[in-house]
mmCIF file of C-alpha atoms and ligand atoms in Angstrom:
data_model
loop_
_atom_site.group_PDB
_atom_site.id
_atom_site.type_symbol
_atom_site.label_atom_id
_atom_site.label_comp_id
_atom_site.label_asym_id
_atom_site.label_seq_id
_atom_site.Cartn_x
_atom_site.Cartn_y
_atom_site.Cartn_z
ATOM 1 C CA UNK A 872 21.356 -16.460 16.211
ATOM 2 C CA UNK A 873 18.348 -13.990 15.372
ATOM 3 C CA UNK A 874 16.267 -12.831 18.127
ATOM 4 C CA UNK A 875 14.434 -16.247 19.680
ATOM 5 C CA UNK A 876 10.915 -14.712 19.749
ATOM 6 C CA UNK A 877 8.654 -16.670 17.273
ATOM 7 C CA UNK A 878 5.300 -17.624 16.340
ATOM 8 C CA UNK A 879 4.851 -21.109 15.616
ATOM 9 C CA UNK A 880 2.165 -22.116 13.355
ATOM 10 C CA UNK A 881 0.890 -26.025 13.025
ATOM 11 C CA UNK A 882 -0.241 -26.331 9.482
ATOM 12 C CA UNK A 883 -1.952 -29.696 10.522
ATOM 13 C CA UNK A 884 -3.728 -28.177 13.215
ATOM 14 C CA UNK A 885 -5.403 -25.894 10.835
ATOM 15 C CA UNK A 886 -6.178 -28.235 8.348
ATOM 16 C CA UNK A 887 -7.823 -30.163 11.384
ATOM 17 C CA UNK A 888 -9.699 -27.362 12.225
ATOM 18 C CA UNK A 889 -11.021 -27.077 8.981
ATOM 19 C CA UNK A 890 -12.097 -30.161 8.494
ATOM 20 C CA UNK A 891 -14.053 -29.774 12.199
ATOM 21 C CA UNK A 892 -15.900 -26.695 10.469
ATOM 22 C CA UNK A 893 -16.994 -29.237 7.855
ATOM 23 C CA UNK A 894 -18.350 -31.699 10.235
ATOM 24 C CA UNK A 895 -20.494 -28.880 11.802
ATOM 25 C CA UNK A 896 -21.464 -27.680 8.553
ATOM 26 C CA UNK A 897 -21.596 -30.751 5.939
ATOM 27 C CA UNK A 898 -23.656 -28.627 3.574
ATOM 28 C CA UNK A 899 -22.508 -25.253 3.222
ATOM 29 C CA UNK A 900 -19.773 -24.053 1.646
ATOM 30 C CA UNK A 901 -16.646 -22.490 4.052
ATOM 31 C CA UNK A 902 -15.408 -19.312 3.651
ATOM 32 C CA UNK A 903 -12.193 -18.888 5.988
ATOM 33 C CA UNK A 904 -11.717 -15.595 7.480
ATOM 34 C CA UNK A 905 -8.483 -14.651 7.410
ATOM 35 C CA UNK A 906 -8.281 -11.253 8.373
ATOM 36 C CA UNK A 907 -6.071 -9.471 9.874
ATOM 37 C CA UNK A 908 -2.881 -11.497 8.700
ATOM 38 C CA UNK A 909 -4.893 -14.482 9.391
ATOM 39 C CA UNK A 910 -5.704 -13.534 12.853
ATOM 40 C CA UNK A 911 -1.620 -12.557 13.447
ATOM 41 C CA UNK A 912 -0.864 -16.158 11.824
ATOM 42 C CA UNK A 913 0.488 -14.861 8.787
ATOM 43 C CA UNK A 914 -1.815 -14.838 5.633
ATOM 44 C CA UNK A 915 0.051 -16.919 3.155
ATOM 45 C CA UNK A 916 0.628 -19.598 5.888
ATOM 46 C CA UNK A 917 -3.061 -19.642 6.923
ATOM 47 C CA UNK A 918 -4.168 -19.848 2.991
ATOM 48 C CA UNK A 919 -1.610 -22.504 2.284
ATOM 49 C CA UNK A 920 -2.863 -24.893 4.885
ATOM 50 C CA UNK A 921 -6.505 -23.868 4.429
ATOM 51 C CA UNK A 922 -6.118 -24.415 0.509
ATOM 52 C CA UNK A 923 -8.812 -27.020 -0.098
ATOM 53 C CA UNK A 924 -11.491 -24.254 1.292
ATOM 54 C CA UNK A 925 -14.331 -22.952 -1.083
ATOM 55 C CA UNK A 926 -13.652 -19.559 -0.718
ATOM 56 C CA UNK A 927 -11.686 -16.956 1.547
ATOM 57 C CA UNK A 928 -12.616 -13.376 3.757
ATOM 58 C CA UNK A 929 -10.667 -10.774 4.704
ATOM 59 C CA UNK A 930 -10.594 -7.014 4.332
ATOM 60 C CA UNK A 931 -7.375 -5.430 3.263
ATOM 61 C CA UNK A 932 -7.203 -4.997 -0.520
ATOM 62 C CA UNK A 933 -3.774 -5.826 -0.520
ATOM 63 C CA UNK A 934 -3.817 -8.842 0.912
ATOM 64 C CA UNK A 935 -6.811 -10.050 -1.326
ATOM 65 C CA UNK A 936 -4.318 -9.471 -4.343
ATOM 66 C CA UNK A 937 -1.660 -10.990 -2.868
ATOM 67 C CA UNK A 938 -3.836 -14.312 -2.631
ATOM 68 C CA UNK A 939 -4.821 -13.960 -6.207
ATOM 69 C CA UNK A 940 -1.038 -13.701 -7.236
ATOM 70 C CA UNK A 941 0.036 -16.240 -5.268
ATOM 71 C CA UNK A 942 -2.383 -18.272 -7.133
ATOM 72 C CA UNK A 943 -5.172 -18.820 -5.115
ATOM 73 C CA UNK A 944 -8.780 -18.981 -7.440
ATOM 74 C CA UNK A 945 -11.519 -19.436 -4.977
ATOM 75 C CA UNK A 946 -13.658 -16.601 -4.416
ATOM 76 C CA UNK A 947 -12.041 -13.782 -2.087
ATOM 77 C CA UNK A 948 -14.526 -11.683 -0.214
ATOM 78 C CA UNK A 949 -13.981 -8.094 0.956
ATOM 79 C CA UNK A 950 -15.843 -7.995 4.669
ATOM 80 C CA UNK A 951 -15.814 -3.847 4.355
ATOM 81 C CA UNK A 952 -16.050 -4.005 0.678
ATOM 82 C CA UNK A 953 -14.423 -1.070 -1.328
ATOM 83 C CA UNK A 954 -13.681 2.459 0.252
ATOM 84 C CA UNK A 955 -13.593 4.473 -3.153
ATOM 85 C CA UNK A 956 -13.985 4.388 -6.860
ATOM 86 C CA UNK A 957 -10.640 3.667 -7.785
ATOM 87 C CA UNK A 958 -10.469 0.272 -5.974
ATOM 88 C CA UNK A 959 -13.450 -0.862 -7.954
ATOM 89 C CA UNK A 960 -11.049 -1.655 -11.086
ATOM 90 C CA UNK A 961 -9.014 -3.651 -8.903
ATOM 91 C CA UNK A 962 -11.698 -5.540 -7.597
ATOM 92 C CA UNK A 963 -13.116 -6.629 -11.175
ATOM 93 C CA UNK A 964 -9.117 -6.910 -12.320
ATOM 94 C CA UNK A 965 -8.547 -9.618 -9.343
ATOM 95 C CA UNK A 966 -12.245 -10.897 -9.641
ATOM 96 C CA UNK A 967 -12.801 -10.090 -5.772
ATOM 97 C CA UNK A 968 -16.070 -10.343 -4.213
ATOM 98 C CA UNK A 969 -17.146 -7.408 -2.483
ATOM 99 C CA UNK A 970 -19.479 -6.819 0.741
ATOM 100 C CA UNK A 971 -21.826 -3.636 -0.422
ATOM 101 C CA UNK A 972 -23.196 -2.619 2.775
ATOM 102 C CA UNK A 973 -23.885 0.978 2.516
ATOM 103 C CA UNK A 974 -25.842 2.907 -0.111
ATOM 104 C CA UNK A 975 -22.548 4.721 -1.079
ATOM 105 C CA UNK A 976 -21.003 1.591 -2.357
ATOM 106 C CA UNK A 977 -23.527 0.997 -4.695
ATOM 107 C CA UNK A 978 -23.546 4.440 -6.304
ATOM 108 C CA UNK A 979 -20.083 4.118 -7.088
ATOM 109 C CA UNK A 980 -20.592 1.149 -8.212
ATOM 110 C CA UNK A 981 -23.150 1.706 -10.602
ATOM 111 C CA UNK A 982 -21.179 4.556 -11.914
ATOM 112 C CA UNK A 983 -18.016 2.598 -12.247
ATOM 113 C CA UNK A 984 -19.687 0.325 -14.251
ATOM 114 C CA UNK A 985 -17.744 -2.240 -13.130
ATOM 115 C CA UNK A 986 -18.957 -6.091 -12.647
ATOM 116 C CA UNK A 987 -18.198 -7.698 -9.228
ATOM 117 C CA UNK A 988 -19.724 -10.652 -7.217
ATOM 118 C CA UNK A 989 -22.002 -9.063 -4.350
ATOM 119 C CA UNK A 990 -22.417 -9.597 -0.811
ATOM 120 C CA UNK A 991 -25.405 -7.703 0.279
ATOM 121 C CA UNK A 992 -24.827 -7.075 4.178
ATOM 122 C CA UNK A 993 -28.514 -6.695 5.630
ATOM 123 C CA UNK A 994 -28.329 -4.872 9.366
ATOM 124 C CA UNK A 995 -30.596 -7.401 11.355
ATOM 125 C CA UNK A 996 -29.412 -5.809 14.465
ATOM 126 C CA UNK A 997 -25.809 -5.595 15.177
ATOM 127 C CA UNK A 998 -25.853 -1.741 13.747
ATOM 128 C CA UNK A 999 -22.426 -2.389 12.492
ATOM 129 C CA UNK A 1000 -22.816 -2.560 9.067
ATOM 130 C CA UNK A 1001 -25.533 -3.424 6.739
ATOM 131 C CA UNK A 1002 -28.261 -2.115 4.566
ATOM 132 C CA UNK A 1003 -31.710 -1.490 6.399
ATOM 133 C CA UNK A 1004 -34.228 -3.847 4.735
ATOM 134 C CA UNK A 1005 -36.046 -1.132 2.910
ATOM 135 C CA UNK A 1006 -32.642 0.152 1.524
ATOM 136 C CA UNK A 1007 -31.642 -3.410 0.661
ATOM 137 C CA UNK A 1008 -35.049 -3.893 -1.273
ATOM 138 C CA UNK A 1009 -34.113 -0.318 -3.280
ATOM 139 C CA UNK A 1010 -30.795 -1.606 -3.850
ATOM 140 C CA UNK A 1011 -31.886 -4.656 -5.156
ATOM 141 C CA UNK A 1012 -33.928 -2.799 -7.917
ATOM 142 C CA UNK A 1013 -31.093 -0.585 -8.361
ATOM 143 C CA UNK A 1014 -29.145 -3.850 -9.907
ATOM 144 C CA UNK A 1015 -31.610 -4.577 -12.342
ATOM 145 C CA UNK A 1016 -31.305 -3.543 -15.767
ATOM 146 C CA UNK A 1017 -27.130 -3.506 -15.669
ATOM 147 C CA UNK A 1018 -24.105 -5.311 -15.525
ATOM 148 C CA UNK A 1019 -23.077 -4.353 -12.213
ATOM 149 C CA UNK A 1020 -23.741 -7.506 -10.516
ATOM 150 C CA UNK A 1021 -22.018 -10.866 -11.376
ATOM 151 C CA UNK A 1022 -23.383 -12.616 -8.808
ATOM 152 C CA UNK A 1023 -25.264 -11.870 -5.640
ATOM 153 C CA UNK A 1024 -25.229 -13.604 -2.215
ATOM 154 C CA UNK A 1025 -27.357 -12.078 0.476
ATOM 155 C CA UNK A 1026 -25.369 -12.021 4.548
ATOM 156 C CA UNK A 1027 -25.663 -10.739 7.763
ATOM 157 C CA UNK A 1028 -23.546 -10.966 10.954
ATOM 158 C CA UNK A 1029 -25.001 -11.982 14.491
ATOM 159 C CA UNK A 1030 -23.761 -9.932 17.269
ATOM 160 C CA UNK A 1031 -24.424 -12.324 19.880
ATOM 161 C CA UNK A 1032 -23.653 -16.072 18.804
ATOM 162 C CA UNK A 1033 -20.770 -16.354 21.110
ATOM 163 C CA UNK A 1034 -22.784 -15.675 24.463
ATOM 164 C CA UNK A 1035 -24.592 -18.367 26.037
ATOM 165 C CA UNK A 1036 -27.655 -16.144 27.436
ATOM 166 C CA UNK A 1037 -28.859 -14.225 24.022
ATOM 167 C CA UNK A 1038 -29.785 -17.329 22.160
ATOM 168 C CA UNK A 1039 -32.836 -14.687 21.696
ATOM 169 C CA UNK A 1040 -31.044 -12.343 20.001
ATOM 170 C CA UNK A 1041 -29.528 -15.029 17.393
ATOM 171 C CA UNK A 1042 -33.517 -16.254 16.641
ATOM 172 C CA UNK A 1043 -34.383 -12.824 16.181
ATOM 173 C CA UNK A 1044 -31.685 -11.787 13.977
ATOM 174 C CA UNK A 1045 -32.237 -15.159 11.873
ATOM 175 C CA UNK A 1046 -35.997 -14.256 11.431
ATOM 176 C CA UNK A 1047 -35.388 -10.398 10.855
ATOM 177 C CA UNK A 1048 -32.787 -11.692 7.930
ATOM 178 C CA UNK A 1049 -35.342 -14.040 6.555
ATOM 179 C CA UNK A 1050 -38.242 -11.483 6.706
ATOM 180 C CA UNK A 1051 -35.930 -8.877 4.843
ATOM 181 C CA UNK A 1052 -34.949 -11.263 2.208
ATOM 182 C CA UNK A 1053 -38.071 -13.107 1.786
ATOM 183 C CA UNK A 1054 -38.915 -13.591 -2.022
ATOM 184 C CA UNK A 1055 -35.160 -13.117 -3.072
ATOM 185 C CA UNK A 1056 -33.723 -16.344 -4.513
ATOM 186 C CA UNK A 1057 -30.254 -15.814 -3.831
ATOM 187 C CA UNK A 1058 -27.487 -18.041 -1.875
ATOM 188 C CA UNK A 1059 -26.967 -16.995 1.897
ATOM 189 C CA UNK A 1060 -24.343 -16.365 4.911
ATOM 190 C CA UNK A 1061 -24.679 -15.745 8.237
ATOM 191 C CA UNK A 1062 -22.689 -17.674 10.229
ATOM 192 C CA UNK A 1063 -19.661 -17.048 11.923
ATOM 193 C CA UNK A 1064 -17.935 -19.722 13.804
ATOM 194 C CA UNK A 1065 -20.174 -19.157 17.262
ATOM 195 C CA UNK A 1066 -23.138 -19.639 14.785
ATOM 196 C CA UNK A 1067 -21.605 -22.652 13.011
ATOM 197 C CA UNK A 1068 -21.209 -24.405 16.468
ATOM 198 C CA UNK A 1069 -24.496 -23.255 18.063
ATOM 199 C CA UNK A 1070 -26.564 -22.528 15.524
ATOM 200 C CA UNK A 1071 -27.056 -25.510 12.850
ATOM 201 C CA UNK A 1072 -30.198 -23.376 11.274
ATOM 202 C CA UNK A 1073 -27.926 -20.424 10.382
ATOM 203 C CA UNK A 1074 -25.846 -22.235 8.187
ATOM 204 C CA UNK A 1075 -26.973 -21.813 4.585
ATOM 205 C CA UNK A 1076 -25.141 -21.286 1.859
ATOM 206 C CA UNK A 1077 -21.962 -20.069 2.892
ATOM 207 C CA UNK A 1078 -20.341 -19.879 6.951
ATOM 208 C CA UNK A 1079 -17.769 -17.541 7.790
ATOM 209 C CA UNK A 1080 -15.449 -19.140 10.233
ATOM 210 C CA UNK A 1081 -12.693 -17.174 11.691
ATOM 211 C CA UNK A 1082 -11.541 -18.086 15.239
ATOM 212 C CA UNK A 1083 -12.597 -21.751 15.380
ATOM 213 C CA UNK A 1084 -10.044 -22.200 12.408
ATOM 214 C CA UNK A 1085 -7.063 -21.105 14.448
ATOM 215 C CA UNK A 1086 -8.313 -23.142 17.361
ATOM 216 C CA UNK A 1087 -10.060 -21.196 19.929
ATOM 217 C CA UNK A 1088 -13.167 -21.194 21.676
ATOM 218 C CA UNK A 1089 -15.639 -18.503 20.579
ATOM 219 C CA UNK A 1090 -17.564 -19.519 23.999
ATOM 220 C CA UNK A 1091 -16.759 -18.622 27.621
ATOM 221 C CA UNK A 1092 -18.482 -21.831 28.560
ATOM 222 C CA UNK A 1093 -16.405 -24.256 26.532
ATOM 223 C CA UNK A 1094 -12.733 -24.921 25.650
ATOM 224 C CA UNK A 1095 -11.042 -25.480 22.595
ATOM 225 C CA UNK A 1096 -10.335 -29.025 23.459
ATOM 226 C CA UNK A 1097 -14.089 -29.465 24.304
ATOM 227 C CA UNK A 1098 -15.180 -28.405 20.891
ATOM 228 C CA UNK A 1099 -11.975 -30.875 19.232
ATOM 229 C CA UNK A 1100 -10.416 -27.689 18.168
ATOM 230 C CA UNK A 1101 -6.121 -27.560 18.049
ATOM 231 C CA UNK A 1102 -4.678 -24.321 19.101
ATOM 232 C CA UNK A 1103 -2.294 -23.040 15.773
ATOM 233 C CA UNK A 1104 -0.046 -20.872 17.061
ATOM 234 C CA UNK A 1105 2.452 -21.124 20.199
ATOM 235 C CA UNK A 1106 4.230 -18.032 20.734
ATOM 236 C CA UNK A 1107 7.545 -18.894 21.781
ATOM 237 C CA UNK A 1108 10.710 -17.093 23.541
ATOM 238 C CA UNK A 1109 14.109 -17.949 25.133
ATOM 239 C CA UNK A 1110 15.631 -16.317 28.310
ATOM 240 C CA UNK A 1111 18.064 -13.766 27.654
ATOM 241 C CA UNK A 1112 19.315 -13.027 31.047
ATOM 242 C CA UNK A 1113 18.955 -14.627 34.459
ATOM 243 C CA UNK A 1114 18.984 -12.421 37.987
ATOM 244 C CA UNK A 1115 19.599 -13.416 40.726
ATOM 245 C CA UNK A 1116 17.108 -11.599 43.678
ATOM 246 C CA UNK A 1117 17.900 -10.917 47.449
ATOM 247 C CA UNK A 1118 14.424 -10.261 49.965
ATOM 248 C CA UNK A 1119 13.328 -7.292 49.022
ATOM 249 C CA UNK A 1120 14.585 -6.319 45.661
ATOM 250 C CA UNK A 1121 12.004 -5.288 42.957
ATOM 251 C CA UNK A 1122 11.329 -6.258 39.282
ATOM 252 C CA UNK A 1123 11.289 -4.120 36.302
ATOM 253 C CA UNK A 1124 8.961 -0.587 35.480
ATOM 254 C CA UNK A 1125 7.860 0.936 38.819
ATOM 255 C CA UNK A 1126 9.294 -2.598 40.742
ATOM 256 C CA UNK A 1127 5.790 -3.510 40.783
ATOM 257 C CA UNK A 1128 7.217 -6.924 41.642
ATOM 258 C CA UNK A 1129 8.871 -7.325 44.932
ATOM 259 C CA UNK A 1130 10.755 -10.412 45.820
ATOM 260 C CA UNK A 1131 9.642 -11.655 49.777
ATOM 261 C CA UNK A 1132 12.535 -14.091 49.680
ATOM 262 C CA UNK A 1133 15.859 -14.886 47.885
ATOM 263 C CA UNK A 1134 14.613 -15.695 44.252
ATOM 264 C CA UNK A 1135 16.025 -16.486 40.847
ATOM 265 C CA UNK A 1136 14.425 -14.739 37.537
ATOM 266 C CA UNK A 1137 14.574 -15.263 34.169
ATOM 267 C CA UNK A 1138 14.306 -12.393 31.464
ATOM 268 C CA UNK A 1139 12.578 -13.273 28.315
ATOM 269 C CA UNK A 1140 12.855 -11.700 24.988
ATOM 270 C CA UNK A 1141 9.099 -10.778 24.445
ATOM 271 C CA UNK A 1142 7.340 -7.768 25.029
ATOM 272 C CA UNK A 1143 4.034 -5.988 24.431
ATOM 273 C CA UNK A 1144 5.624 -4.856 21.341
ATOM 274 C CA UNK A 1145 5.573 -8.428 20.079
ATOM 275 C CA UNK A 1146 2.021 -8.853 21.092
ATOM 276 C CA UNK A 1147 2.256 -10.013 24.585
ATOM 277 C CA UNK A 1148 -0.190 -8.063 26.375
ATOM 278 C CA UNK A 1149 0.936 -5.628 28.628
ATOM 279 C CA UNK A 1150 -2.098 -5.597 31.397
ATOM 280 C CA UNK A 1151 -0.879 -9.740 32.156
ATOM 281 C CA UNK A 1152 -0.438 -9.420 36.356
ATOM 282 C CA UNK A 1153 2.378 -11.098 37.832
ATOM 283 C CA UNK A 1154 1.476 -14.577 38.370
ATOM 284 C CA UNK A 1155 0.166 -15.074 34.815
ATOM 285 C CA UNK A 1156 1.288 -18.619 33.667
ATOM 286 C CA UNK A 1157 4.309 -19.251 31.376
ATOM 287 C CA UNK A 1158 5.973 -22.402 30.205
ATOM 288 C CA UNK A 1159 9.965 -22.318 30.960
ATOM 289 C CA UNK A 1160 11.988 -25.480 29.993
ATOM 290 C CA UNK A 1161 7.906 -27.126 29.630
ATOM 291 C CA UNK A 1162 7.423 -26.462 33.213
ATOM 292 C CA UNK A 1163 5.095 -24.069 34.584
ATOM 293 C CA UNK A 1164 5.990 -20.756 36.222
ATOM 294 C CA UNK A 1165 4.878 -17.430 36.312
ATOM 295 C CA UNK A 1166 5.296 -13.568 35.109
ATOM 296 C CA UNK A 1167 6.781 -11.466 37.540
ATOM 297 C CA UNK A 1168 6.237 -7.392 37.587
ATOM 298 C CA UNK A 1169 5.071 -5.292 34.559
ATOM 299 C CA UNK A 1170 5.422 -6.740 30.756
ATOM 300 C CA UNK A 1171 7.910 -4.329 28.965
ATOM 301 C CA UNK A 1172 8.096 -3.235 25.475
ATOM 302 C CA UNK A 1173 10.425 -5.992 24.692
ATOM 303 C CA UNK A 1174 11.250 -8.347 27.776
ATOM 304 C CA UNK A 1175 9.349 -9.720 30.499
ATOM 305 C CA UNK A 1176 10.067 -11.589 33.770
ATOM 306 C CA UNK A 1177 9.567 -14.802 34.826
ATOM 307 C CA UNK A 1178 10.197 -16.800 37.892
ATOM 308 C CA UNK A 1179 13.004 -19.625 37.555
ATOM 309 C CA UNK A 1180 12.989 -19.970 41.230
ATOM 310 C CA UNK A 1181 12.036 -23.751 41.708
ATOM 311 C CA UNK A 1182 13.308 -24.663 37.650
ATOM 312 C CA UNK A 1183 16.501 -25.364 38.887
ATOM 313 C CA UNK A 1184 17.499 -26.852 35.244
ATOM 314 C CA UNK A 1185 16.435 -23.190 33.759
ATOM 315 C CA UNK A 1186 19.458 -21.334 32.340
ATOM 316 C CA UNK A 1187 20.485 -18.740 29.450
ATOM 317 C CA UNK A 1188 18.431 -19.864 26.342
ATOM 318 C CA UNK A 1189 15.995 -21.859 27.841
ATOM 319 C CA UNK A 1190 13.055 -22.122 26.062
ATOM 320 C CA UNK A 1191 10.391 -20.014 27.175
ATOM 321 C CA UNK A 1192 6.527 -21.037 25.848
ATOM 322 C CA UNK A 1193 4.044 -17.697 26.464
ATOM 323 C CA UNK A 1194 1.047 -19.470 24.978
ATOM 324 C CA UNK A 1195 0.212 -22.503 22.849
ATOM 325 C CA UNK A 1196 -1.208 -25.756 23.691
ATOM 326 C CA UNK A 1197 -0.593 -26.235 27.187
ATOM 327 C CA UNK A 1198 -1.394 -22.710 27.986
ATOM 328 C CA UNK A 1199 -3.666 -21.305 26.056
ATOM 329 C CA UNK A 1200 -4.120 -17.875 24.315
ATOM 330 C CA UNK A 1201 -7.266 -17.442 26.389
ATOM 331 C CA UNK A 1202 -6.179 -18.128 29.327
ATOM 332 C CA UNK A 1203 -3.386 -15.226 28.869
ATOM 333 C CA UNK A 1204 -6.337 -12.921 27.410
ATOM 334 C CA UNK A 1205 -8.543 -13.893 30.453
ATOM 335 C CA UNK A 1206 -5.691 -12.772 32.921
ATOM 336 C CA UNK A 1207 -4.884 -9.724 31.182
ATOM 337 C CA UNK A 1208 -8.966 -8.721 30.620
ATOM 338 C CA UNK A 1209 -9.279 -9.532 26.860
ATOM 339 C CA UNK A 1210 -10.069 -11.963 24.800
ATOM 340 C CA UNK A 1211 -7.989 -14.604 22.468
ATOM 341 C CA UNK A 1212 -8.834 -12.783 18.979
ATOM 342 C CA UNK A 1213 -7.345 -9.684 20.485
ATOM 343 C CA UNK A 1214 -3.863 -11.170 21.420
ATOM 344 C CA UNK A 1215 -3.490 -13.073 18.119
ATOM 345 C CA UNK A 1216 -4.317 -10.192 16.098
ATOM 346 C CA UNK A 1217 -1.958 -8.420 18.040
ATOM 347 C CA UNK A 1218 1.177 -11.033 17.274
ATOM 348 C CA UNK A 1219 3.609 -8.294 15.685
ATOM 349 C CA UNK A 1220 4.926 -8.107 12.384
ATOM 350 C CA UNK A 1221 8.713 -8.006 14.144
ATOM 351 C CA UNK A 1222 7.588 -11.936 15.658
ATOM 352 C CA UNK A 1223 8.875 -14.197 13.075
ATOM 353 C CA UNK A 1224 6.334 -16.973 12.169
ATOM 354 C CA UNK A 1225 7.147 -20.492 11.182
ATOM 355 C CA UNK A 1226 5.233 -23.155 9.785
ATOM 356 C CA UNK A 1227 5.650 -26.706 10.696
HETATM 357 C C1 LIG B 1828 -14.476 -11.459 11.334
HETATM 358 C C2 LIG B 1828 -15.914 -12.057 10.761
HETATM 359 C C3 LIG B 1828 -16.255 -13.382 11.049
HETATM 360 C C4 LIG B 1828 -15.458 -14.529 11.387
HETATM 361 O O1 LIG B 1828 -15.845 -14.134 12.792
HETATM 362 P P1 LIG B 1828 -15.059 -15.450 13.848
HETATM 363 O O2 LIG B 1828 -15.683 -15.145 15.294
HETATM 364 O O3 LIG B 1828 -13.611 -15.035 14.008
HETATM 365 O O4 LIG B 1828 -15.695 -16.556 13.371
HETATM 366 C C5 LIG B 1828 -16.952 -14.014 10.141
HETATM 367 N N1 LIG B 1828 -18.079 -12.849 9.294
HETATM 368 C C6 LIG B 1828 -17.439 -11.432 9.415
HETATM 369 C C7 LIG B 1828 -18.588 -10.211 8.660
HETATM 370 C C8 LIG B 1828 -16.448 -11.109 9.992
HETATM 371 O O5 LIG B 1828 -16.262 -9.742 9.991
#
């Protein structure tokens, strides 16, 4: 038997979540965001479950080429664009769409004379990527009279669409975008998951859902099930050792957990090198044999310890669920001081991904 640590990907949940996106944004085309190995779910597993979608967005060129090679014909957008002139040849060859967020990229493109589908990204206040409005006008004029821009789509990205107290900021970015792009009649793309759900006025021609496809709520004040989203990934493993502790015995690195009575503990084949967060503290919930129990002590690189004292039927090889439908990745993330996005993306390549 191989090491029992697996990420199980629920194919039908992904398809269901895509249908939920369609309900929220019925008039927009959907560009499924599958960057970072589909948020840790496995690029080709996710693409297969989402194969009816209108387009894909990611930022790894090799993954984009892999999708084309696998036969996907819809637009594939590179969210950070290209990084060198050499890559531009591949963009044309594989018909990949690219974000243009910087005038350096425009210069490279004009010089290469390649013909590419462009998403011109405008910085409307997030101050991460994007052209300032005056740069944008200049770039638009630079594409006149040459064949480099096969198609043009205008895009921006919201900084605070997931924050219920920052409604103003979304409205401001939206107004800024409308002002900057006034008079240009091109398709538009603005909304991530949070904006798709909370700000229908941002839907425009293309929406770009990421996290909601994977069944995670983008909001702190609404759960996935409130939004009719189904968690897609279950991270599971098994008990690979059992220890009986006396009162006073310590567990794991630095003896961080100390038994205050006789206890039975299980060692689970999953650690931070698999993507389980090292900062998850004692008492973080875990399921063993489908019963709720808790993490004990420090998570190590390849293993963690759980309390089996009250789970009498737990034994060697008992199944363990670290997160999934019953214990959400967001709950674990919250305990570890981070967000579900980070945990999903951190699931390591050595964790086998199984689709059902
Ligand atoms: C990652 C990303 C998205 C998807 O965001 P979610 O919050 O996961 O829905 C959309 N647009 C851009 C530009 C992104 O980088």
